[in-house]
PDB file of C-alpha atoms in Angstrom:
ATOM      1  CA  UNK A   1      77.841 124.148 123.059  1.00  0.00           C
ATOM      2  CA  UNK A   2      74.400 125.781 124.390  1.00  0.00           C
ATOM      3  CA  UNK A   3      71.978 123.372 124.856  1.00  0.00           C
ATOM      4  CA  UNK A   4      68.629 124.835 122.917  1.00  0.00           C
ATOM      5  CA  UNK A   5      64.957 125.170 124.989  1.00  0.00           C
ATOM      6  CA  UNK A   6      62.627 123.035 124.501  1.00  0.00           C
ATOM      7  CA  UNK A   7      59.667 124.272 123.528  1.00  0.00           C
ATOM      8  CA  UNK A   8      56.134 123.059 124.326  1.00  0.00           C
ATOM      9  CA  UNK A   9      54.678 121.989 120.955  1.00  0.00           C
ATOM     10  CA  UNK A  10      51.973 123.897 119.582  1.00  0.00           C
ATOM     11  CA  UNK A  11      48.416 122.725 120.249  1.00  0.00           C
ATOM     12  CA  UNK A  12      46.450 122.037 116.891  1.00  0.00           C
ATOM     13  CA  UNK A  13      43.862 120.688 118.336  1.00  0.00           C
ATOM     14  CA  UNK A  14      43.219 123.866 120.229  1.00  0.00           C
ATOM     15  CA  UNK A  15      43.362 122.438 123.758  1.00  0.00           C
ATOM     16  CA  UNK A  16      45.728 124.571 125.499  1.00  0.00           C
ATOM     17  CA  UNK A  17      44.151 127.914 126.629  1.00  0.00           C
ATOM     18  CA  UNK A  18      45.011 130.995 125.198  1.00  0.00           C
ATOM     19  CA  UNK A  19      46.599 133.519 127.170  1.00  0.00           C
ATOM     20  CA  UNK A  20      43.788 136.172 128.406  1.00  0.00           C
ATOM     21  CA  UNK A  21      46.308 139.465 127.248  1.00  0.00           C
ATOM     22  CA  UNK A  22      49.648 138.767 125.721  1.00  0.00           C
ATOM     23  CA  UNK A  23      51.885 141.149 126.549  1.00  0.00           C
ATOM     24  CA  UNK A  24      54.937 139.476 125.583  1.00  0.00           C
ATOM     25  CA  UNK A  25      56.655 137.205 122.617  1.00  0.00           C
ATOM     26  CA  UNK A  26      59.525 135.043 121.955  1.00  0.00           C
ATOM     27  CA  UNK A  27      60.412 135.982 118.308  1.00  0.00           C
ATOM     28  CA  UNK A  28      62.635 132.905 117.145  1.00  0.00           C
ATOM     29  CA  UNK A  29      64.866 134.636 114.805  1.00  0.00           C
ATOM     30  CA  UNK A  30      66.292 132.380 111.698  1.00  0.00           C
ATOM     31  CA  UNK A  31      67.466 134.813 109.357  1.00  0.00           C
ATOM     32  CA  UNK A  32      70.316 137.570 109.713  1.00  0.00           C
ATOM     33  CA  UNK A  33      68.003 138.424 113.067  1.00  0.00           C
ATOM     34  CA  UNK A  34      70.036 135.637 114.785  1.00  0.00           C
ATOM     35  CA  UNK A  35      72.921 137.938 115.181  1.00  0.00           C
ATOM     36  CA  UNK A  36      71.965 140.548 118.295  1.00  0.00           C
ATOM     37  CA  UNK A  37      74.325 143.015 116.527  1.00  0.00           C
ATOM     38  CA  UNK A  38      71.775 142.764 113.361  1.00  0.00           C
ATOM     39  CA  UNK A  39      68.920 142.350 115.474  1.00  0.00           C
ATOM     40  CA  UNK A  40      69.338 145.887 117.081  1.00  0.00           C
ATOM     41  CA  UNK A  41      69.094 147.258 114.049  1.00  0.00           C
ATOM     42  CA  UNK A  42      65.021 146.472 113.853  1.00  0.00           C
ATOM     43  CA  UNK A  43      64.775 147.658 117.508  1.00  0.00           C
ATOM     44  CA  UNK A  44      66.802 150.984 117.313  1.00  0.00           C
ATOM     45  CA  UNK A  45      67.188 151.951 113.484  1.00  0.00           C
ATOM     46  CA  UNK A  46      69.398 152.387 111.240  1.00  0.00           C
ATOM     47  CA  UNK A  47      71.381 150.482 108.209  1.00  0.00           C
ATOM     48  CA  UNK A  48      73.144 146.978 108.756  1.00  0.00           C
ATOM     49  CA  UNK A  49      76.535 146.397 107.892  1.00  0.00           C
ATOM     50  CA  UNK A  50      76.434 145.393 104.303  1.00  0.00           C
ATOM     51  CA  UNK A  51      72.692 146.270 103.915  1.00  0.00           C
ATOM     52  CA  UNK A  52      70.697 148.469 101.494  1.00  0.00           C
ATOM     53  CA  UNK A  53      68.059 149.813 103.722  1.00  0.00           C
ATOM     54  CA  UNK A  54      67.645 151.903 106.352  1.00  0.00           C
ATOM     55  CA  UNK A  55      64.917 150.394 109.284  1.00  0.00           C
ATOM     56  CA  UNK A  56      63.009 153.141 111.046  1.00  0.00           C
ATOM     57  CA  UNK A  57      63.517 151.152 114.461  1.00  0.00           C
ATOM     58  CA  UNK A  58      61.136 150.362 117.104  1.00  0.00           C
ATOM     59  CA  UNK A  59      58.186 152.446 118.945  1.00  0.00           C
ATOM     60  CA  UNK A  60      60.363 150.663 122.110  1.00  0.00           C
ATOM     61  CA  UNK A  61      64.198 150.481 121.371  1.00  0.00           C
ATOM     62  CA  UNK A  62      65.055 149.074 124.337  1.00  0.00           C
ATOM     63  CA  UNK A  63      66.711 145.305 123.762  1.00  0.00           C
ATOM     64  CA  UNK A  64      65.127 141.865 124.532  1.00  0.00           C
ATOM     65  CA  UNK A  65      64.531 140.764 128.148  1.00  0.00           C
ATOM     66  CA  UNK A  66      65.895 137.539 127.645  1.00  0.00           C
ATOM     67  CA  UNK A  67      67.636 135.539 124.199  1.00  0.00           C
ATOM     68  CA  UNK A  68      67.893 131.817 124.458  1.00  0.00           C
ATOM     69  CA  UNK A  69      68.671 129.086 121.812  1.00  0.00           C
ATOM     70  CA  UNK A  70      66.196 126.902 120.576  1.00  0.00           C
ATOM     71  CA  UNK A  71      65.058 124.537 117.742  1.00  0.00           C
ATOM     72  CA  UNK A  72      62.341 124.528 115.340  1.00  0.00           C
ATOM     73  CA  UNK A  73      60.725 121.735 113.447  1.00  0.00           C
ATOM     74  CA  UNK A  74      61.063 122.772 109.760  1.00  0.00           C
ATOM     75  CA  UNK A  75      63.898 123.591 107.440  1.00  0.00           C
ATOM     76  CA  UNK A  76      65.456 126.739 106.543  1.00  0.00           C
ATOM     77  CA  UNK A  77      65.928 127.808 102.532  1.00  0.00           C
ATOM     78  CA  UNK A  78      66.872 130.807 100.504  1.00  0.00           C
ATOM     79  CA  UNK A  79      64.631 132.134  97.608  1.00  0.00           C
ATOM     80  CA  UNK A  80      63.555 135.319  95.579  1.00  0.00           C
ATOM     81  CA  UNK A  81      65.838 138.376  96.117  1.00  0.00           C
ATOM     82  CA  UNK A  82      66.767 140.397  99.113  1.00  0.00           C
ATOM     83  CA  UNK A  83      66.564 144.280  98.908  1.00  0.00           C
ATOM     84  CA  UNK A  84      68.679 144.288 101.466  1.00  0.00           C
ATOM     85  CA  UNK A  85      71.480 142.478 101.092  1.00  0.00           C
ATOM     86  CA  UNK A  86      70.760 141.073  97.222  1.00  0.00           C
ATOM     87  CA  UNK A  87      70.779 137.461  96.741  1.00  0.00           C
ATOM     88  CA  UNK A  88      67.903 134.764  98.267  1.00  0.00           C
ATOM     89  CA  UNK A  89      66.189 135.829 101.219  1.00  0.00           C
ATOM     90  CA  UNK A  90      66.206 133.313 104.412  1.00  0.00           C
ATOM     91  CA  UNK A  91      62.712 131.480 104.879  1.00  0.00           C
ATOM     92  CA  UNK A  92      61.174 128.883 107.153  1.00  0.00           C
ATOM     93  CA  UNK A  93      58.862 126.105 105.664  1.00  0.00           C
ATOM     94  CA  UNK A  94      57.637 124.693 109.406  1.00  0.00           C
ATOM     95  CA  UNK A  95      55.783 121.337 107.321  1.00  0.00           C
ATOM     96  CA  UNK A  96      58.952 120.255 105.913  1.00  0.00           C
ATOM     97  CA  UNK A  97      61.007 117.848 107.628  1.00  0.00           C
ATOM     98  CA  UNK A  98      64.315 118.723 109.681  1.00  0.00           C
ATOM     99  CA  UNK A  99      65.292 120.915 112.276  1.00  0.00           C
ATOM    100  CA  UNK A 100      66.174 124.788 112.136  1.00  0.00           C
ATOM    101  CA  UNK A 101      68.613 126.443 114.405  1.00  0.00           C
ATOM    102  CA  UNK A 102      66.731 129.398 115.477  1.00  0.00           C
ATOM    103  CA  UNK A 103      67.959 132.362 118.194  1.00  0.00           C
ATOM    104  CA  UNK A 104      64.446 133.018 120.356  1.00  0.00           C
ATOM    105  CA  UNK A 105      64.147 136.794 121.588  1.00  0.00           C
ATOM    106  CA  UNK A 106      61.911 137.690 124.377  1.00  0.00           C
ATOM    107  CA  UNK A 107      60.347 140.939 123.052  1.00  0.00           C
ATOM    108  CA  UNK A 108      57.175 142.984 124.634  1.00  0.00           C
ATOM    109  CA  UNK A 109      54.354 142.916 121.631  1.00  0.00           C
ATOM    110  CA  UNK A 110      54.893 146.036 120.398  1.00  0.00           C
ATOM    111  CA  UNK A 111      58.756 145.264 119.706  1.00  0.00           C
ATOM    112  CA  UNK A 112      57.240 142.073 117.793  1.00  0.00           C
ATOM    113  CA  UNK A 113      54.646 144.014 115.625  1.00  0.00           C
ATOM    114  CA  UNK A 114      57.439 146.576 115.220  1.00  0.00           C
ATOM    115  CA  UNK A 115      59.775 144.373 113.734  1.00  0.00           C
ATOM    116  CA  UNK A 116      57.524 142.351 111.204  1.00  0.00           C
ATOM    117  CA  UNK A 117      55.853 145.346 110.263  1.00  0.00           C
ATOM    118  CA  UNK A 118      59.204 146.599 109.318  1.00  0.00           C
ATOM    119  CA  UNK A 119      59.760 142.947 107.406  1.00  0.00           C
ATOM    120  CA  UNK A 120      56.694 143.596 105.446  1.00  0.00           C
ATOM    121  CA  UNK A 121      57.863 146.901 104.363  1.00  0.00           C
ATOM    122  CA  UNK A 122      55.005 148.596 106.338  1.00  0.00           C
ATOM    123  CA  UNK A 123      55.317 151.266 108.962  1.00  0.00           C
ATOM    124  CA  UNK A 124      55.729 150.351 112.869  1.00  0.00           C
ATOM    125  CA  UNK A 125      52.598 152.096 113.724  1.00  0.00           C
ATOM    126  CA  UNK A 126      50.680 150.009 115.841  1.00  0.00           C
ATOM    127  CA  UNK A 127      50.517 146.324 117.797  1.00  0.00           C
ATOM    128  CA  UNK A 128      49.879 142.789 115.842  1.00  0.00           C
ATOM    129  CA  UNK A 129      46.600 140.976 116.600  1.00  0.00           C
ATOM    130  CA  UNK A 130      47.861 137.626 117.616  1.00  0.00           C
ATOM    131  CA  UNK A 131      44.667 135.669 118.191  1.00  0.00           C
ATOM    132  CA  UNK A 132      44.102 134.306 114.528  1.00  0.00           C
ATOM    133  CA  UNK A 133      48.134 132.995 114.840  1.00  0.00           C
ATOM    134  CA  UNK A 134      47.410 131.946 118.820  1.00  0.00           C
ATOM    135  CA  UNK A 135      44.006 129.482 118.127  1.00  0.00           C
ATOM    136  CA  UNK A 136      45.512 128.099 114.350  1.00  0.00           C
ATOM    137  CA  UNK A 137      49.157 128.170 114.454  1.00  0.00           C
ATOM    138  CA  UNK A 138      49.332 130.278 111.262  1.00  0.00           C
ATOM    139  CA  UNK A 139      47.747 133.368 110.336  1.00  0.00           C
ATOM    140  CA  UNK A 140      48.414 135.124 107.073  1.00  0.00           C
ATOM    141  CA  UNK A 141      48.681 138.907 107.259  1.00  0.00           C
ATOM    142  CA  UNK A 142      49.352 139.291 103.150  1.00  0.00           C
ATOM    143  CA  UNK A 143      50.023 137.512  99.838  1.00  0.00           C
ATOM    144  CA  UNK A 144      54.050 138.553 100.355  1.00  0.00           C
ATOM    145  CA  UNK A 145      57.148 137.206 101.923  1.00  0.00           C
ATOM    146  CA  UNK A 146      57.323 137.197 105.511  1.00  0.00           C
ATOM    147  CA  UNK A 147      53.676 138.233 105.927  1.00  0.00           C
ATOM    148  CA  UNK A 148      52.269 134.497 107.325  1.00  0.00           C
ATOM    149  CA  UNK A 149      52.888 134.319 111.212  1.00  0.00           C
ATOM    150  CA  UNK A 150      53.607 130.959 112.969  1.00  0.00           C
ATOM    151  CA  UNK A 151      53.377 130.029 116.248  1.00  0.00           C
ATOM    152  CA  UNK A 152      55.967 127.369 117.047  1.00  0.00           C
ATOM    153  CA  UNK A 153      54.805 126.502 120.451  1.00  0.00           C
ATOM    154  CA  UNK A 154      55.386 127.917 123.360  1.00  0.00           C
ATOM    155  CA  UNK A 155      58.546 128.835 126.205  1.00  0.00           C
ATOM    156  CA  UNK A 156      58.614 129.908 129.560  1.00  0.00           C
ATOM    157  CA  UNK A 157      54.233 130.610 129.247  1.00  0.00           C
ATOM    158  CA  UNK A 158      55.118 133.297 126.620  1.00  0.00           C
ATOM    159  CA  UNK A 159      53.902 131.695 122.484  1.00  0.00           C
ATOM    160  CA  UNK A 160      57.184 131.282 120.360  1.00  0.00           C
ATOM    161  CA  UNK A 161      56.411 132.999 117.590  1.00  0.00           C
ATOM    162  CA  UNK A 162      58.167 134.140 113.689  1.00  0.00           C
ATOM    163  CA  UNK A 163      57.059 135.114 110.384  1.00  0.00           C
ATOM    164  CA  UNK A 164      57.597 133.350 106.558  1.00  0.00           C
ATOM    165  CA  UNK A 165      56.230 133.179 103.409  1.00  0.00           C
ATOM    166  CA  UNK A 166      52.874 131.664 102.514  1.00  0.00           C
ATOM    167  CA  UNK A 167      54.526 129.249 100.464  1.00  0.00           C
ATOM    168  CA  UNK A 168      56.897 125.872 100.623  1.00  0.00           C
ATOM    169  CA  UNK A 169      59.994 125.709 100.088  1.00  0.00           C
ATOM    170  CA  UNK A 170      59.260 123.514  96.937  1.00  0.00           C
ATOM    171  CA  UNK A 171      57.100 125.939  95.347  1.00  0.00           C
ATOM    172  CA  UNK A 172      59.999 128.617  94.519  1.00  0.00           C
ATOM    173  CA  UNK A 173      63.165 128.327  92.570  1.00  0.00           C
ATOM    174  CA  UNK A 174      66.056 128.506  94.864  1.00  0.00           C
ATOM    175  CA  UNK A 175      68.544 131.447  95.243  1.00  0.00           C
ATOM    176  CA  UNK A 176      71.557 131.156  96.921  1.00  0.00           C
ATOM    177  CA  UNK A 177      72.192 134.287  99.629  1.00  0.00           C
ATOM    178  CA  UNK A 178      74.516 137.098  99.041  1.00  0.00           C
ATOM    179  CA  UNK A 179      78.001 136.498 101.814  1.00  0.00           C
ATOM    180  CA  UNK A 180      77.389 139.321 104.078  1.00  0.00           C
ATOM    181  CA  UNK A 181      73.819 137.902 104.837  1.00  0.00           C
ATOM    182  CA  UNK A 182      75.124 134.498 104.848  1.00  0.00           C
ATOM    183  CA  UNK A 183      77.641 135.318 107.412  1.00  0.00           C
ATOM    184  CA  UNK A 184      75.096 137.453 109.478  1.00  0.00           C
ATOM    185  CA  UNK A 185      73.106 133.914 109.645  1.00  0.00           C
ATOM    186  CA  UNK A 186      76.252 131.668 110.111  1.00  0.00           C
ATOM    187  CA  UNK A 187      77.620 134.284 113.079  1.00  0.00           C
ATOM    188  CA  UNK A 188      74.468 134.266 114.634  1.00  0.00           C
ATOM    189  CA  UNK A 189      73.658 130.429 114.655  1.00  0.00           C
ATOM    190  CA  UNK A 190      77.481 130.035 116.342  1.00  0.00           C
ATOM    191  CA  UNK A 191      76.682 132.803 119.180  1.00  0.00           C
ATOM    192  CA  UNK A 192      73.023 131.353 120.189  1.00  0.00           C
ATOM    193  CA  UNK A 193      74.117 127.738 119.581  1.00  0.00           C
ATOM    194  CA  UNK A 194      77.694 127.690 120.617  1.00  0.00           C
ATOM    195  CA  UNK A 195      77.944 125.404 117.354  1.00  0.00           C
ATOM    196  CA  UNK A 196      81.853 125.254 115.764  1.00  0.00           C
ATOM    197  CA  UNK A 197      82.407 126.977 112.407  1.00  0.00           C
ATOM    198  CA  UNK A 198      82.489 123.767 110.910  1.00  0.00           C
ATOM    199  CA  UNK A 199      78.811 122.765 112.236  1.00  0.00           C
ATOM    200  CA  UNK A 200      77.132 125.542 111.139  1.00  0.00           C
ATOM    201  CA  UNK A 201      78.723 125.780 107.913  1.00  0.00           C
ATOM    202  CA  UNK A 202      77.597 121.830 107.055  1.00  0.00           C
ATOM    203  CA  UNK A 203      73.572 122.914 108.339  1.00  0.00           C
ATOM    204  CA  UNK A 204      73.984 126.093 106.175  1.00  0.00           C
ATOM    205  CA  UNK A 205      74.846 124.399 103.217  1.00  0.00           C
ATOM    206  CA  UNK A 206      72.042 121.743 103.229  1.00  0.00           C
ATOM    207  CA  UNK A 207      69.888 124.164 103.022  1.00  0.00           C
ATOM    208  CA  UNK A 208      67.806 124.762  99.746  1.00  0.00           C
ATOM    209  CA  UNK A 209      69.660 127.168  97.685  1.00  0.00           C
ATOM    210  CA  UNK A 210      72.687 127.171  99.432  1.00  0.00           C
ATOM    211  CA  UNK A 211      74.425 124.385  97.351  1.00  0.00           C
ATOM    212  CA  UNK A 212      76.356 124.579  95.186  1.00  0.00           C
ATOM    213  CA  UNK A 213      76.943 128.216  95.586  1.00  0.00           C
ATOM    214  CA  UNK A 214      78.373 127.916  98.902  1.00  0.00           C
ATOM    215  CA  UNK A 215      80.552 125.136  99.812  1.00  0.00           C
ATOM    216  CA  UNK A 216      81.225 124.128 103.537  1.00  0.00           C
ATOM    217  CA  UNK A 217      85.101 125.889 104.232  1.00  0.00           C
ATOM    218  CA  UNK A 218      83.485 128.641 102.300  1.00  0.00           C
ATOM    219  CA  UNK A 219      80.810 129.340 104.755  1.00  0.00           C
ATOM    220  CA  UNK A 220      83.010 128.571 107.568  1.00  0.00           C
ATOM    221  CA  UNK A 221      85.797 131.111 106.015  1.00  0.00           C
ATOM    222  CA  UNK A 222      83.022 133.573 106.645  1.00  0.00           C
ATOM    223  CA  UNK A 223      83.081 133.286 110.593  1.00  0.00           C
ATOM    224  CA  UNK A 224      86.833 133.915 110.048  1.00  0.00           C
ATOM    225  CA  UNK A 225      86.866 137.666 108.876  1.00  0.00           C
ATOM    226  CA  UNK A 226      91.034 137.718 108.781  1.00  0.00           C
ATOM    227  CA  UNK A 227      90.735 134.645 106.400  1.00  0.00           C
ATOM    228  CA  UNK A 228      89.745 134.643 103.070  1.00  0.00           C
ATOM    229  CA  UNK A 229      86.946 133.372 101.427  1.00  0.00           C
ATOM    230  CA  UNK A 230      86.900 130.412  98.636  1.00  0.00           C
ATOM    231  CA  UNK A 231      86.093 131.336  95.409  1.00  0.00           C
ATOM    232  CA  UNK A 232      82.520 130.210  94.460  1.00  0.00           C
ATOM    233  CA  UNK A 233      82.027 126.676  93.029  1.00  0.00           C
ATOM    234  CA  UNK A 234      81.869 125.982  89.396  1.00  0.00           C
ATOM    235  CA  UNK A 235      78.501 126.351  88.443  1.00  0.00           C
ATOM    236  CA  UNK A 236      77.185 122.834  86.864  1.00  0.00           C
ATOM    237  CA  UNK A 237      77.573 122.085  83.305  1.00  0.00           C
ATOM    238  CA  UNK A 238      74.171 122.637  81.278  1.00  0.00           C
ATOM    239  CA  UNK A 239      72.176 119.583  80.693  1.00  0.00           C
ATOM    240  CA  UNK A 240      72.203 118.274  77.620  1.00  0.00           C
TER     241      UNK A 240
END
């Protein structure tokens, strides 16, 4: 098992001093970004196996300086619909309780603004401005999902930053997430975390929107490619 960094906690009181130029970012990835394969795809363009869409890449393809595990206070859930892969989307609510297995990137700032510009469906065209996100710990760039920016504290002097919806995870109905995302998520929690099939498959399916969808040996038959998988649950009979 990999041991995640610990980060230094966000300030909210705004005591700790900003950094004078920011010139890099640790993007904690959460969603199919914690898999480098999938991650590479945002940096150098192109179409993810078993995506829809094609990413324009980076202004800078080249790959992250550094990748370490780490933690985030929050929990992880799966709502609306993915373009990309159909099914719930991955999202972060960072004021609910729990902890979220995250895989933390150390990208220049263009590479960041590149890669949530290309989350909000807008073109990588030019660099994020980070103070709003650096002096409040949120900062929301649009009504849409993954257009709010959190700051999750802070590794190695560099801000630990990732992006999420405006909302909580209580104010959406839950969708469970098609199995190719799923098992870009599971895949890349194992890799960062070092965690056994079996671990990440009983996190995954705690999540919001995961149950009763996807069971645990279902999610853990997707780390096994040569195995296969389950057949869905039964969906619940209708109340009555």
């Amino acid at each position: 098992m990999t041991a995640p960094r610990a980060l230094e906690p966000f300030d909210a009181a705004g005591n700790a001093p900003l950094p004078s130029a920011v010139t890099h970012v640790w993007y904690a990835a959460y969603g199919s970004n914690t898999h480098p394969e999938r991650l590479t795809h945002y940096l150098t363009g192109g179409r993810p196996p078993g995506g829809l869409r094609d990413f324009p890449g980076c202004r800078d393809p080249r790959g992250p300086l550094r990748s370490a595990p780490v933690l985030l206070r929050g929990r992880l859930y799966f709502a609306t619909e993915s373009a990309v892969w159909t099914g719930g989307r991955a999202f972060y609510d960072p004021d609910a309780d729990g902890e979220l297995p995250a895989h933390a990137y150390l990208l220049t700032l263009s590479q960041f603004s590149d890669i949530a510009s290309q989350e909000m469906y807008r073109d990588p065209v030019q660099d994020l401005d980070l103070t709003p996100v650096l002096t409040h710990g949120r900062a929301r760039l649009g009504p849409g999902r993954y257009e709010t920016l959190v700051c999750a504290g802070r590794l190695d002097g560099h801000p630990v930053l990732t992006f999420t919806a405006p909302w909580r995870s209580t104010d959406v109905p839950p969708n469970p997430p098609s199995a190719a995302y799923l098992r870009h998520i599971a895949a890349g929690i194992s890799a960062a975390h070092g965690w056994t099939p079996h671990r990440t498959a009983t996190h995954l399916a705690a999540c919001p929107g995961v149950h009763p969808r996807w069971s645990v040996p279902r999610i853990a038959s997707l780390l096994a490619p040569d195995r296969p998988v389950p057949a869905p649950a039964a969906p619940p009979p209708p109340a009555h």
